[in-house]
Coordinates of C-alpha atoms in Angstrom, one line a residue:
Chain A
M14 CA 50.1 -231.9 -111.7
M15 CA 50.2 -228.7 -113.8
S16 CA 46.5 -229.0 -114.4
Y17 CA 45.8 -228.6 -110.6
L18 CA 48.0 -225.6 -110.5
F19 CA 46.0 -223.9 -113.3
L20 CA 42.8 -224.8 -111.5
L21 CA 43.9 -223.8 -108.0
P22 CA 43.3 -220.0 -108.0
A23 CA 39.7 -220.3 -109.4
F24 CA 38.9 -223.3 -107.2
G25 CA 40.4 -221.8 -104.1
F26 CA 38.5 -218.5 -104.4
F27 CA 35.4 -220.6 -105.2
L28 CA 35.7 -222.8 -102.1
L29 CA 36.5 -219.9 -99.8
F30 CA 33.9 -217.4 -101.0
V31 CA 31.1 -219.5 -102.4
A32 CA 31.1 -223.1 -101.2
Y33 CA 32.1 -222.5 -97.6
P34 CA 29.7 -219.7 -97.0
M35 CA 26.9 -221.8 -98.5
V36 CA 27.5 -224.6 -96.0
K37 CA 28.0 -222.1 -93.2
G38 CA 24.8 -220.4 -94.1
V39 CA 22.8 -223.5 -93.5
Y40 CA 24.8 -224.1 -90.3
I41 CA 24.2 -220.7 -88.7
S42 CA 20.5 -220.9 -89.6
F43 CA 20.2 -223.3 -86.6
F44 CA 21.7 -220.7 -84.2
D45 CA 20.5 -217.7 -82.4
Y46 CA 23.2 -215.7 -83.9
S47 CA 23.0 -212.0 -83.2
L48 CA 25.4 -209.3 -82.1
R49 CA 25.0 -210.5 -78.5
D50 CA 24.4 -214.2 -78.8
F51 CA 25.6 -217.4 -80.4
S52 CA 23.7 -220.4 -79.2
F53 CA 22.3 -223.5 -80.9
I54 CA 18.5 -223.4 -81.1
G55 CA 17.7 -226.1 -83.7
L56 CA 14.7 -225.3 -85.8
D57 CA 13.5 -222.3 -83.8
N58 CA 14.4 -219.8 -86.5
Y59 CA 12.4 -221.7 -89.0
I60 CA 9.4 -222.1 -86.6
S61 CA 9.5 -218.3 -85.8
L62 CA 9.6 -217.5 -89.5
I63 CA 6.5 -219.5 -90.2
K64 CA 4.7 -217.5 -87.5
D65 CA 6.2 -214.2 -88.7
D66 CA 3.5 -212.3 -90.5
N67 CA 5.9 -209.9 -92.1
F68 CA 8.0 -212.8 -93.5
M69 CA 4.9 -214.4 -94.9
K70 CA 3.9 -211.2 -96.5
S71 CA 7.3 -210.8 -97.9
M72 CA 7.2 -214.3 -99.3
G73 CA 3.8 -213.6 -100.8
N74 CA 5.1 -210.4 -102.4
T75 CA 8.1 -212.2 -103.8
L76 CA 6.0 -214.9 -105.4
L77 CA 3.6 -212.3 -106.8
L78 CA 6.6 -210.3 -108.2
V79 CA 7.8 -213.5 -110.0
L80 CA 4.3 -214.5 -111.2
I81 CA 3.8 -211.1 -112.8
T82 CA 7.3 -210.1 -113.9
V83 CA 8.5 -213.3 -115.5
P84 CA 5.6 -213.8 -118.0
I85 CA 5.6 -210.1 -119.0
V86 CA 9.4 -210.1 -119.5
I87 CA 9.1 -213.2 -121.7
I88 CA 6.2 -211.8 -123.8
F89 CA 7.8 -208.4 -124.1
S90 CA 11.2 -209.7 -125.1
L91 CA 9.8 -212.1 -127.6
F92 CA 7.7 -209.4 -129.1
V93 CA 10.7 -207.0 -129.4
S94 CA 13.0 -209.8 -130.7
M95 CA 10.5 -211.0 -133.3
N96 CA 10.3 -207.4 -134.6
I97 CA 14.0 -206.6 -134.7
Y98 CA 15.8 -209.9 -135.6
K99 CA 15.3 -209.4 -139.3
K100 CA 16.5 -205.8 -139.3
K101 CA 19.9 -204.6 -140.5
E102 CA 22.8 -205.0 -138.1
F103 CA 22.8 -201.3 -137.2
A104 CA 19.1 -201.3 -136.3
R105 CA 19.4 -204.5 -134.3
S106 CA 22.3 -203.0 -132.3
F107 CA 20.3 -199.9 -131.7
F108 CA 17.3 -201.7 -130.3
R109 CA 19.3 -204.2 -128.3
G110 CA 21.1 -201.2 -126.8
V111 CA 17.9 -199.3 -126.0
F112 CA 16.4 -202.3 -124.1
Y113 CA 19.7 -203.2 -122.4
L114 CA 20.3 -199.6 -121.1
P115 CA 18.4 -200.0 -117.9
A116 CA 20.3 -203.2 -117.1
V117 CA 23.7 -201.8 -117.8
S118 CA 23.3 -198.4 -116.1
S119 CA 23.6 -198.4 -112.4
V120 CA 20.4 -199.5 -110.5
V121 CA 20.9 -196.4 -108.4
S122 CA 20.5 -194.2 -111.4
I123 CA 17.4 -196.1 -112.5
T124 CA 15.8 -195.7 -109.1
V125 CA 16.5 -192.0 -108.6
V126 CA 14.9 -191.1 -111.9
W127 CA 11.9 -193.4 -111.3
G128 CA 11.6 -192.0 -107.8
W129 CA 11.2 -188.6 -109.4
I130 CA 8.8 -189.8 -112.2
Y131 CA 6.6 -191.4 -109.4
H132 CA 6.8 -188.3 -107.1
P133 CA 3.3 -187.4 -105.8
N134 CA 3.8 -183.7 -106.2
Y135 CA 6.2 -183.0 -109.0
G136 CA 6.5 -186.4 -110.7
I137 CA 5.9 -186.5 -114.4
L138 CA 3.6 -189.5 -114.1
N139 CA 1.0 -187.7 -112.1
Y140 CA 1.2 -184.8 -114.5
L141 CA 0.5 -187.1 -117.4
T142 CA -2.4 -188.9 -115.7
G143 CA -3.7 -185.5 -114.6
L144 CA -4.0 -184.5 -118.2
F145 CA -6.6 -187.3 -118.4
G146 CA -8.4 -186.0 -115.4
M147 CA -7.0 -188.5 -112.9
E148 CA -6.4 -187.6 -109.3
P149 CA -2.7 -187.5 -108.2
V150 CA -1.5 -190.8 -106.7
S151 CA 1.3 -191.4 -104.3
W152 CA 2.6 -194.3 -106.4
L153 CA 5.3 -195.5 -104.1
G154 CA 3.5 -194.5 -100.9
D155 CA 0.2 -196.2 -101.4
T156 CA -0.1 -199.9 -100.5
R157 CA -2.3 -200.5 -103.6
T158 CA 0.1 -199.1 -106.1
A159 CA 3.6 -199.5 -104.6
L160 CA 4.3 -203.1 -105.7
L161 CA 3.0 -202.4 -109.1
A162 CA 5.2 -199.3 -109.4
I163 CA 8.2 -201.5 -108.5
I164 CA 7.2 -204.2 -111.0
V165 CA 7.2 -201.6 -113.9
V166 CA 10.8 -200.6 -113.0
L167 CA 11.9 -204.2 -112.5
I168 CA 10.6 -205.2 -115.9
T169 CA 12.5 -202.4 -117.6
T170 CA 15.7 -203.6 -116.0
S171 CA 15.0 -207.3 -116.8
V172 CA 14.3 -207.4 -120.5
G173 CA 17.8 -206.6 -121.9
Q174 CA 19.4 -210.0 -121.6
P175 CA 16.4 -212.0 -122.8
I176 CA 16.1 -209.8 -125.9
I177 CA 19.8 -210.3 -126.7
L178 CA 19.3 -214.1 -126.3
Y179 CA 16.1 -214.3 -128.3
V180 CA 17.5 -212.2 -131.2
A181 CA 20.5 -214.6 -131.3
S182 CA 18.3 -217.7 -131.1
I183 CA 15.7 -216.7 -133.6
G184 CA 18.5 -215.8 -136.0
N185 CA 19.8 -219.4 -135.6
I186 CA 16.6 -221.0 -136.7
P187 CA 16.9 -221.9 -140.4
T188 CA 14.9 -219.4 -142.4
S189 CA 13.8 -222.2 -144.8
Y190 CA 11.4 -223.5 -142.1
I191 CA 9.7 -220.1 -141.9
E192 CA 9.7 -219.6 -145.6
A193 CA 8.2 -223.0 -146.2
A194 CA 5.5 -222.2 -143.8
E195 CA 4.9 -218.8 -145.4
I196 CA 4.5 -220.5 -148.8
D197 CA 2.0 -222.8 -147.2
R198 CA 0.2 -219.6 -146.1
A199 CA 0.6 -220.1 -142.4
T200 CA -0.5 -217.1 -140.4
P201 CA 2.2 -215.3 -138.4
W202 CA 0.5 -216.7 -135.2
Q203 CA 0.7 -220.3 -136.6
I204 CA 4.4 -219.7 -137.6
F205 CA 5.1 -218.5 -134.1
R206 CA 3.1 -221.3 -132.3
K207 CA 4.2 -224.2 -134.4
I208 CA 7.8 -223.3 -135.4
L209 CA 9.4 -220.5 -133.4
W210 CA 8.1 -221.3 -129.9
P211 CA 9.0 -225.0 -129.9
M212 CA 12.4 -224.3 -131.5
L213 CA 13.1 -221.6 -128.9
M214 CA 12.5 -224.0 -126.0
P215 CA 16.1 -224.3 -124.8
T216 CA 16.4 -220.5 -124.8
N217 CA 12.9 -220.1 -123.2
L218 CA 14.0 -222.4 -120.4
Y219 CA 17.2 -220.5 -119.8
I220 CA 15.5 -217.1 -119.9
I221 CA 12.6 -218.2 -117.6
V222 CA 15.1 -219.6 -115.0
I223 CA 17.4 -216.6 -115.0
T224 CA 14.6 -214.1 -114.9
T225 CA 12.9 -216.0 -112.0
I226 CA 16.2 -216.0 -110.1
N227 CA 16.9 -212.4 -110.8
T228 CA 13.4 -211.4 -109.7
F229 CA 13.8 -213.4 -106.4
Q230 CA 17.1 -211.5 -105.9
C231 CA 15.7 -208.1 -106.6
F232 CA 16.9 -205.9 -103.8
A233 CA 18.3 -202.5 -104.8
L234 CA 15.1 -201.3 -106.4
I235 CA 13.1 -202.1 -103.3
Q236 CA 15.7 -200.7 -100.8
L237 CA 16.1 -197.5 -102.8
L238 CA 12.5 -196.9 -103.9
T239 CA 10.4 -197.9 -100.9
S240 CA 12.5 -199.7 -98.2
G241 CA 9.9 -202.4 -98.2
G242 CA 7.1 -200.1 -97.3
P243 CA 4.4 -198.9 -96.9
V244 CA 3.5 -201.4 -94.2
Y245 CA 5.6 -204.2 -95.8
S246 CA 3.6 -204.0 -99.1
T247 CA 6.8 -204.1 -101.2
S248 CA 9.0 -206.1 -98.8
T249 CA 10.5 -209.2 -100.4
V250 CA 12.3 -212.1 -98.8
M251 CA 15.6 -210.7 -100.1
Y252 CA 14.8 -207.3 -98.5
G253 CA 13.9 -209.2 -95.3
V254 CA 17.3 -210.9 -95.3
Y255 CA 18.9 -207.5 -95.5
E256 CA 16.7 -205.9 -92.9
Q257 CA 17.2 -208.8 -90.4
A258 CA 20.9 -209.2 -90.9
F259 CA 22.3 -205.8 -91.7
M260 CA 19.9 -203.5 -89.9
L261 CA 18.9 -205.5 -86.9
G262 CA 21.9 -207.8 -86.6
H263 CA 19.9 -211.1 -86.5
F264 CA 22.3 -213.2 -88.6
G265 CA 20.9 -216.6 -87.7
Y266 CA 17.3 -215.5 -88.4
A267 CA 18.3 -213.9 -91.7
S268 CA 20.3 -217.1 -92.7
A269 CA 17.2 -219.2 -92.1
M270 CA 15.3 -216.8 -94.4
G271 CA 18.0 -217.2 -97.0
V272 CA 17.8 -221.0 -96.8
I273 CA 14.0 -221.0 -97.2
L274 CA 14.3 -218.6 -100.2
A275 CA 17.0 -220.8 -101.7
I276 CA 14.8 -223.9 -101.3
V277 CA 11.8 -222.1 -102.9
I278 CA 13.9 -221.0 -105.8
G279 CA 15.3 -224.5 -106.1
I280 CA 11.8 -226.1 -106.2
I281 CA 10.5 -223.5 -108.8
S282 CA 13.6 -224.1 -111.0
I283 CA 13.1 -227.8 -110.9
I284 CA 9.4 -227.4 -111.9
Q285 CA 10.5 -225.1 -114.7
F286 CA 13.1 -227.6 -115.9
K287 CA 10.5 -230.4 -115.9
Y288 CA 7.9 -228.3 -117.7
F289 CA 10.0 -226.5 -120.2
G290 CA 13.1 -228.7 -120.4
S291 CA 11.7 -230.9 -123.2
D292 CA 14.7 -232.0 -125.2
V293 CA 14.2 -230.0 -128.4
E294 CA 17.4 -229.7 -130.3
Y295 CA 18.2 -228.0 -133.6
Chain B
M83 CA -2.8 -226.5 -154.1
N84 CA -3.5 -229.2 -156.7
Y85 CA -0.4 -231.4 -156.9
T86 CA -1.7 -233.4 -159.9
T87 CA -1.1 -230.5 -162.3
N88 CA 1.8 -230.3 -164.6
P89 CA 5.0 -229.2 -162.6
L90 CA 5.5 -226.4 -165.1
E91 CA 2.2 -224.8 -164.3
L92 CA 3.2 -224.7 -160.7
K93 CA 5.7 -221.9 -161.3
A94 CA 3.2 -219.1 -161.5
P95 CA 1.3 -219.7 -158.3
I96 CA 4.6 -220.0 -156.3
I97 CA 5.9 -216.7 -157.5
Q98 CA 2.6 -215.2 -156.8
S99 CA 2.4 -216.6 -153.3
K100 CA 6.0 -215.2 -152.6
K101 CA 4.8 -211.8 -153.7
V102 CA 1.8 -212.0 -151.5
S103 CA 4.0 -213.1 -148.6
A104 CA 6.4 -210.2 -149.2
W105 CA 3.6 -207.8 -149.4
R106 CA 2.0 -209.2 -146.3
K107 CA 5.3 -208.7 -144.5
E108 CA 5.4 -205.0 -145.4
L109 CA 2.0 -203.7 -144.9
T110 CA -0.5 -205.6 -142.9
I111 CA -2.3 -204.0 -139.9
P112 CA -0.7 -206.3 -137.3
K113 CA 2.7 -205.3 -138.8
I114 CA 1.8 -201.6 -138.4
I115 CA 0.5 -202.0 -134.9
A116 CA 3.7 -204.0 -134.0
T117 CA 5.9 -201.2 -135.3
I118 CA 4.0 -198.6 -133.4
L119 CA 4.2 -200.6 -130.2
L120 CA 8.0 -201.0 -130.8
I121 CA 8.4 -197.3 -131.2
L122 CA 6.4 -196.6 -128.0
A123 CA 8.4 -199.1 -126.1
T124 CA 11.6 -197.5 -127.3
I125 CA 10.4 -194.1 -126.2
F126 CA 9.4 -195.6 -122.8
F127 CA 12.9 -197.1 -122.3
I128 CA 14.8 -194.0 -123.5
F129 CA 12.7 -191.4 -121.7
P130 CA 14.2 -192.0 -118.1
F131 CA 17.7 -191.5 -119.5
Y132 CA 16.6 -188.3 -121.3
W133 CA 15.0 -187.2 -118.0
V134 CA 18.2 -187.9 -116.0
V135 CA 20.4 -186.0 -118.4
S136 CA 18.1 -183.0 -118.9
G137 CA 17.4 -183.0 -115.1
A138 CA 21.1 -182.7 -114.4
F139 CA 21.1 -179.3 -116.1
K140 CA 18.0 -177.9 -114.5
L141 CA 17.9 -175.6 -111.6
Q142 CA 16.2 -177.2 -108.5
T143 CA 13.3 -174.7 -108.9
V144 CA 12.8 -175.8 -112.5
A145 CA 13.1 -179.5 -111.8
T146 CA 10.1 -179.4 -109.5
T147 CA 7.7 -177.3 -111.5
I148 CA 4.5 -178.6 -112.8
P149 CA 3.8 -178.7 -115.7
P150 CA 7.3 -180.0 -116.2
E151 CA 9.8 -178.3 -118.3
W152 CA 10.5 -180.9 -121.0
F153 CA 13.7 -179.3 -122.1
P154 CA 16.1 -177.3 -119.8
L155 CA 15.5 -173.8 -121.2
K156 CA 18.1 -172.2 -118.9
P157 CA 20.7 -174.9 -118.6
T158 CA 22.9 -174.6 -115.6
L159 CA 26.1 -176.3 -114.3
Q160 CA 25.2 -175.6 -110.7
N161 CA 24.2 -179.2 -110.0
W162 CA 27.6 -180.4 -111.2
T163 CA 29.6 -178.0 -109.0
E164 CA 27.3 -179.0 -106.1
L165 CA 27.9 -182.7 -106.9
F166 CA 31.7 -182.3 -106.8
K167 CA 31.5 -180.8 -103.3
N168 CA 31.0 -184.5 -102.3
P169 CA 34.0 -186.8 -102.5
V170 CA 32.9 -187.8 -106.0
E171 CA 36.5 -188.3 -107.3
R172 CA 37.1 -190.7 -104.5
W173 CA 33.9 -192.7 -105.2
M174 CA 34.8 -192.9 -108.9
F175 CA 38.3 -194.0 -108.0
N176 CA 36.9 -196.8 -105.8
S177 CA 34.4 -197.9 -108.4
F178 CA 37.1 -198.1 -111.1
I179 CA 39.7 -199.7 -108.9
I180 CA 37.3 -202.4 -107.7
A181 CA 35.9 -203.1 -111.1
F182 CA 39.4 -203.3 -112.8
A183 CA 40.8 -205.5 -110.1
E184 CA 37.8 -207.9 -110.2
M185 CA 37.9 -207.9 -114.0
A186 CA 41.6 -208.7 -114.2
A187 CA 41.5 -211.4 -111.5
I188 CA 38.4 -213.1 -112.8
C189 CA 39.8 -213.2 -116.4
I190 CA 43.1 -214.7 -115.3
V191 CA 41.8 -217.3 -112.9
S192 CA 38.8 -218.3 -115.1
S193 CA 40.8 -218.7 -118.3
C194 CA 43.4 -220.9 -116.5
A195 CA 40.7 -223.0 -114.9
G196 CA 38.5 -223.1 -118.0
Y197 CA 41.4 -224.2 -120.2
V198 CA 42.4 -227.2 -118.1
L199 CA 38.7 -228.2 -117.5
A200 CA 38.1 -228.2 -121.2
K201 CA 41.4 -229.7 -122.5
K202 CA 43.0 -231.8 -119.8
S203 CA 42.0 -235.0 -118.2
F204 CA 42.9 -235.5 -114.6
P205 CA 41.3 -237.1 -111.6
G206 CA 38.5 -235.0 -110.1
R207 CA 37.9 -233.0 -113.2
G208 CA 34.2 -234.0 -113.5
I209 CA 33.5 -233.4 -109.9
I210 CA 35.1 -229.9 -109.9
F211 CA 33.3 -228.8 -113.0
T212 CA 30.0 -230.1 -111.6
L213 CA 30.6 -228.1 -108.4
F214 CA 31.1 -224.9 -110.5
V215 CA 27.9 -225.5 -112.5
A216 CA 25.9 -226.4 -109.5
A217 CA 27.0 -223.3 -107.7
M218 CA 26.0 -221.2 -110.7
A219 CA 22.5 -222.6 -110.7
L220 CA 22.0 -222.3 -107.0
P221 CA 20.8 -218.9 -105.7
K222 CA 23.3 -216.8 -103.8
Q223 CA 20.9 -215.8 -101.0
V224 CA 22.3 -218.4 -98.6
I225 CA 25.8 -216.9 -99.1
L226 CA 25.3 -213.3 -98.3
V227 CA 24.9 -213.4 -94.5
P228 CA 27.6 -216.0 -93.8
L229 CA 29.9 -214.4 -96.3
F230 CA 29.5 -211.1 -94.5
T231 CA 30.1 -212.7 -91.0
M232 CA 33.2 -214.4 -92.4
L233 CA 34.6 -211.3 -93.9
A234 CA 33.8 -209.4 -90.6
D235 CA 35.8 -212.1 -88.7
F236 CA 38.7 -211.5 -91.1
G237 CA 38.4 -207.7 -90.4
W238 CA 37.8 -207.1 -94.1
V239 CA 34.7 -205.0 -93.8
N240 CA 35.2 -201.5 -95.3
T241 CA 38.4 -202.5 -97.0
Y242 CA 39.3 -203.1 -100.7
K243 CA 40.1 -206.7 -99.9
G244 CA 36.6 -207.2 -98.7
L245 CA 35.1 -205.5 -101.7
I246 CA 37.3 -207.2 -104.3
L247 CA 38.3 -210.7 -103.3
P248 CA 34.9 -212.4 -102.7
A249 CA 33.8 -211.5 -106.2
I250 CA 36.6 -213.5 -107.7
G251 CA 35.1 -216.8 -106.7
W252 CA 32.7 -216.5 -109.6
P253 CA 31.8 -219.8 -111.2
F254 CA 30.2 -218.2 -114.3
G255 CA 33.6 -217.0 -115.5
V256 CA 35.1 -220.5 -115.3
F257 CA 32.0 -222.0 -117.1
L258 CA 32.2 -219.4 -119.9
M259 CA 35.9 -220.0 -120.5
K260 CA 35.5 -223.8 -120.4
Q261 CA 32.7 -223.6 -123.0
F262 CA 34.9 -221.5 -125.3
A263 CA 38.2 -223.4 -124.7
Q264 CA 36.4 -226.6 -125.8
T265 CA 36.4 -225.2 -129.4
I266 CA 40.2 -225.0 -129.5
P267 CA 41.4 -227.9 -131.7
G268 CA 43.4 -230.5 -129.8
E269 CA 46.0 -230.7 -132.6
L270 CA 47.3 -227.3 -131.8
I271 CA 48.0 -228.3 -128.3
E272 CA 49.6 -231.6 -129.4
A273 CA 51.8 -229.8 -132.0
A274 CA 53.0 -227.3 -129.4
K275 CA 53.8 -230.2 -127.0
I276 CA 55.8 -232.0 -129.7
D277 CA 57.8 -228.8 -130.2
G278 CA 58.7 -229.1 -126.5
S279 CA 57.1 -226.0 -125.1
S280 CA 56.3 -225.9 -121.4
E281 CA 52.7 -225.8 -120.1
I282 CA 53.0 -222.2 -119.1
R283 CA 54.5 -221.2 -122.4
L284 CA 51.9 -223.1 -124.3
F285 CA 49.1 -221.4 -122.3
G286 CA 50.6 -217.9 -122.8
T287 CA 51.6 -218.2 -126.5
I288 CA 48.9 -220.4 -127.9
I289 CA 45.8 -220.8 -125.6
L290 CA 45.4 -217.3 -124.3
P291 CA 45.5 -215.7 -127.8
L292 CA 42.9 -218.1 -129.0
L293 CA 40.7 -217.4 -125.9
K294 CA 40.9 -213.7 -126.6
P295 CA 37.3 -213.1 -127.8
A296 CA 35.9 -214.9 -124.8
V297 CA 38.3 -213.1 -122.4
G298 CA 37.1 -209.8 -123.9
A299 CA 33.5 -210.7 -123.4
L300 CA 34.1 -211.9 -119.9
A301 CA 36.1 -208.7 -119.1
I302 CA 33.3 -206.4 -120.1
F303 CA 30.7 -208.5 -118.5
T304 CA 32.7 -208.6 -115.2
F305 CA 33.4 -204.9 -115.3
I306 CA 29.7 -203.9 -115.6
T307 CA 28.6 -206.5 -113.1
S308 CA 31.1 -205.3 -110.6
W309 CA 30.3 -201.6 -111.1
N310 CA 26.6 -202.4 -110.5
D311 CA 27.0 -204.9 -107.6
Y312 CA 25.1 -202.6 -105.3
F313 CA 24.2 -205.1 -102.6
S314 CA 27.8 -206.3 -101.9
Q315 CA 29.1 -202.8 -101.9
L316 CA 26.4 -201.6 -99.6
I317 CA 27.0 -204.3 -96.9
M318 CA 30.8 -204.1 -97.2
T319 CA 31.3 -200.3 -96.8
R320 CA 31.0 -198.3 -93.7
S321 CA 32.8 -195.0 -94.3
T322 CA 32.0 -192.3 -97.0
S323 CA 35.6 -192.6 -98.3
M324 CA 35.2 -196.4 -99.1
M325 CA 31.9 -195.9 -101.0
T326 CA 31.6 -196.6 -104.7
L327 CA 30.0 -194.1 -107.0
P328 CA 26.5 -195.7 -107.1
L329 CA 26.5 -195.9 -103.3
G330 CA 27.7 -192.3 -103.0
V331 CA 25.0 -191.1 -105.3
A332 CA 22.4 -193.0 -103.3
T333 CA 23.4 -191.0 -100.2
L334 CA 22.6 -187.8 -102.0
R335 CA 18.9 -188.5 -101.6
G336 CA 17.6 -186.3 -98.9
E337 CA 15.3 -187.8 -96.3
F338 CA 12.5 -185.3 -96.8
T339 CA 13.6 -182.8 -99.4
T340 CA 15.4 -184.0 -102.5
N341 CA 17.5 -181.8 -104.8
Y342 CA 16.5 -183.5 -108.1
G343 CA 19.0 -181.6 -110.2
L344 CA 21.9 -182.7 -108.0
L345 CA 20.6 -186.3 -107.8
M346 CA 20.3 -186.4 -111.6
A347 CA 23.8 -185.2 -112.1
G348 CA 25.0 -188.0 -109.8
A349 CA 22.8 -190.5 -111.5
A350 CA 24.2 -189.5 -114.9
L351 CA 27.8 -189.7 -113.7
A352 CA 27.1 -193.2 -112.2
S353 CA 25.7 -194.7 -115.4
I354 CA 27.6 -192.9 -118.2
P355 CA 30.8 -194.9 -117.9
M356 CA 29.0 -198.2 -118.1
I357 CA 26.7 -197.1 -120.9
A358 CA 29.8 -195.9 -122.8
I359 CA 31.6 -199.2 -122.2
F360 CA 28.5 -201.2 -123.2
L361 CA 28.0 -199.2 -126.4
M362 CA 31.7 -199.4 -127.4
F363 CA 31.9 -203.2 -126.9
Q364 CA 28.3 -204.2 -127.6
K365 CA 29.4 -206.9 -130.0
A366 CA 31.8 -208.7 -127.6
F367 CA 29.3 -208.3 -124.8
T368 CA 26.4 -209.7 -126.8
Q369 CA 28.6 -212.7 -127.8
G370 CA 29.5 -213.3 -124.2
I371 CA 25.9 -213.4 -123.1
T372 CA 25.0 -215.7 -125.9
M373 CA 28.0 -218.0 -125.3
G374 CA 27.1 -218.4 -121.7
A375 CA 23.5 -219.4 -122.5
V376 CA 24.3 -222.0 -125.1
K377 CA 24.2 -225.4 -123.8
G378 CA 27.6 -227.2 -123.5

């Protein structure tokens, strides 16, 4: 009996604020639920979504964001971790701190400074590219560069946790394996490919999955830097959910978007588990 | 290497190869390139923070000059006095009160639940734990809209209740505490039971002190997450007085003209508390992240 009492607060909050809204989210996606209306319309929201060019563009942007961001985050964090895991505790803390800073400081602060760096007239980026003779670019205002500009900021905010995890995991790999390989004159690349990468598989899987989910959920960067513009070039599904629900009041339509996004994330996570979830243990 | 030679003769080549490997570690070209890249990446990551802090002490006219002034030659506090003409104290108070409340509540409910899930057996335990884990793996997108409509029905929009309570149903906290509680030896619990201590006493005097490192990590993690939970705060606040510090700072951006000095002062203020907390407790925080990722 006592056990249930200990469990009750956490489980109660969980049921009320996580489990119930999840079920309700699926439920209201079948309704025309707006400020004026609440009527059952079956699959109409989903049918409209498929025909909605802006939604399709947002979905494309979201997938592009994941496809570019996740591999770069993995490669970058692995690179940093491999270079710092052997260092003294002080140096390790220093580097972990540096790369975690953007994740820990408020996303609002990150976006205001990047908004300034990217500014077409007095941004420092145009000044620097100008030194090399490049014409000034409206980084966030040009459909060709806006998504790229967002991706750069997104990567800086995403690498902190992977680096912490990789440093810990690489530190856990018995050094004798690497030393033995070095005695056999394996090249650093061979050591990485044949020893480190396979032994890091459980960590890789976790990092790939959380980075993918975080990228799908990326919202504040987009709202604060571009508001999805110009002409939907940086809009994502998450931003679309916000726009439809909280700016236009289309709760049913936004819920359907959320359900589709959740399904897409679910499918991608399953693929990742299948592909990377080989049962390497050490 | 020729393995048919006398074992004694093997000594020399091994020592030599170790030396070669040590030398290779120190000085090869890839190593030098890697170090340079690491330094460049470090500069790239630190620069925006330097730019925020130096910008916070620049006059508006200086902040928008090209070529940029790399260091504020005539530092000014004008941005800060300008910043505090906004209800900044109120925003800070909101941010801190929300983060502290969420932190305390999550730590309490998660450690209780984590302990019984790890150390007790009772009907439904497996299902309940599976539910927590499944919810952790599932994306939150589906929740946001229905959660908001639900809280709107409760009349909780733009209230502390609406900002604090939904965050407490956080399965990650339970998961983290369960993982950690599993490492507590069962004998300790048995011994305390034989001594006749009640469940609540047992939890308070034995379990909780043992869970302390995990609770610490969870506390810092929760605090930072709560402070930076921009989306929830954005949709749950309506009035300027209910805004959190990051939200308030976001409103300082002008539609067409932006006072960058003022904005940088706000940005610095919004991140400094979290950076300070992170640097102070980096060890516990790092352990928390690692613990949550280790398979159970």
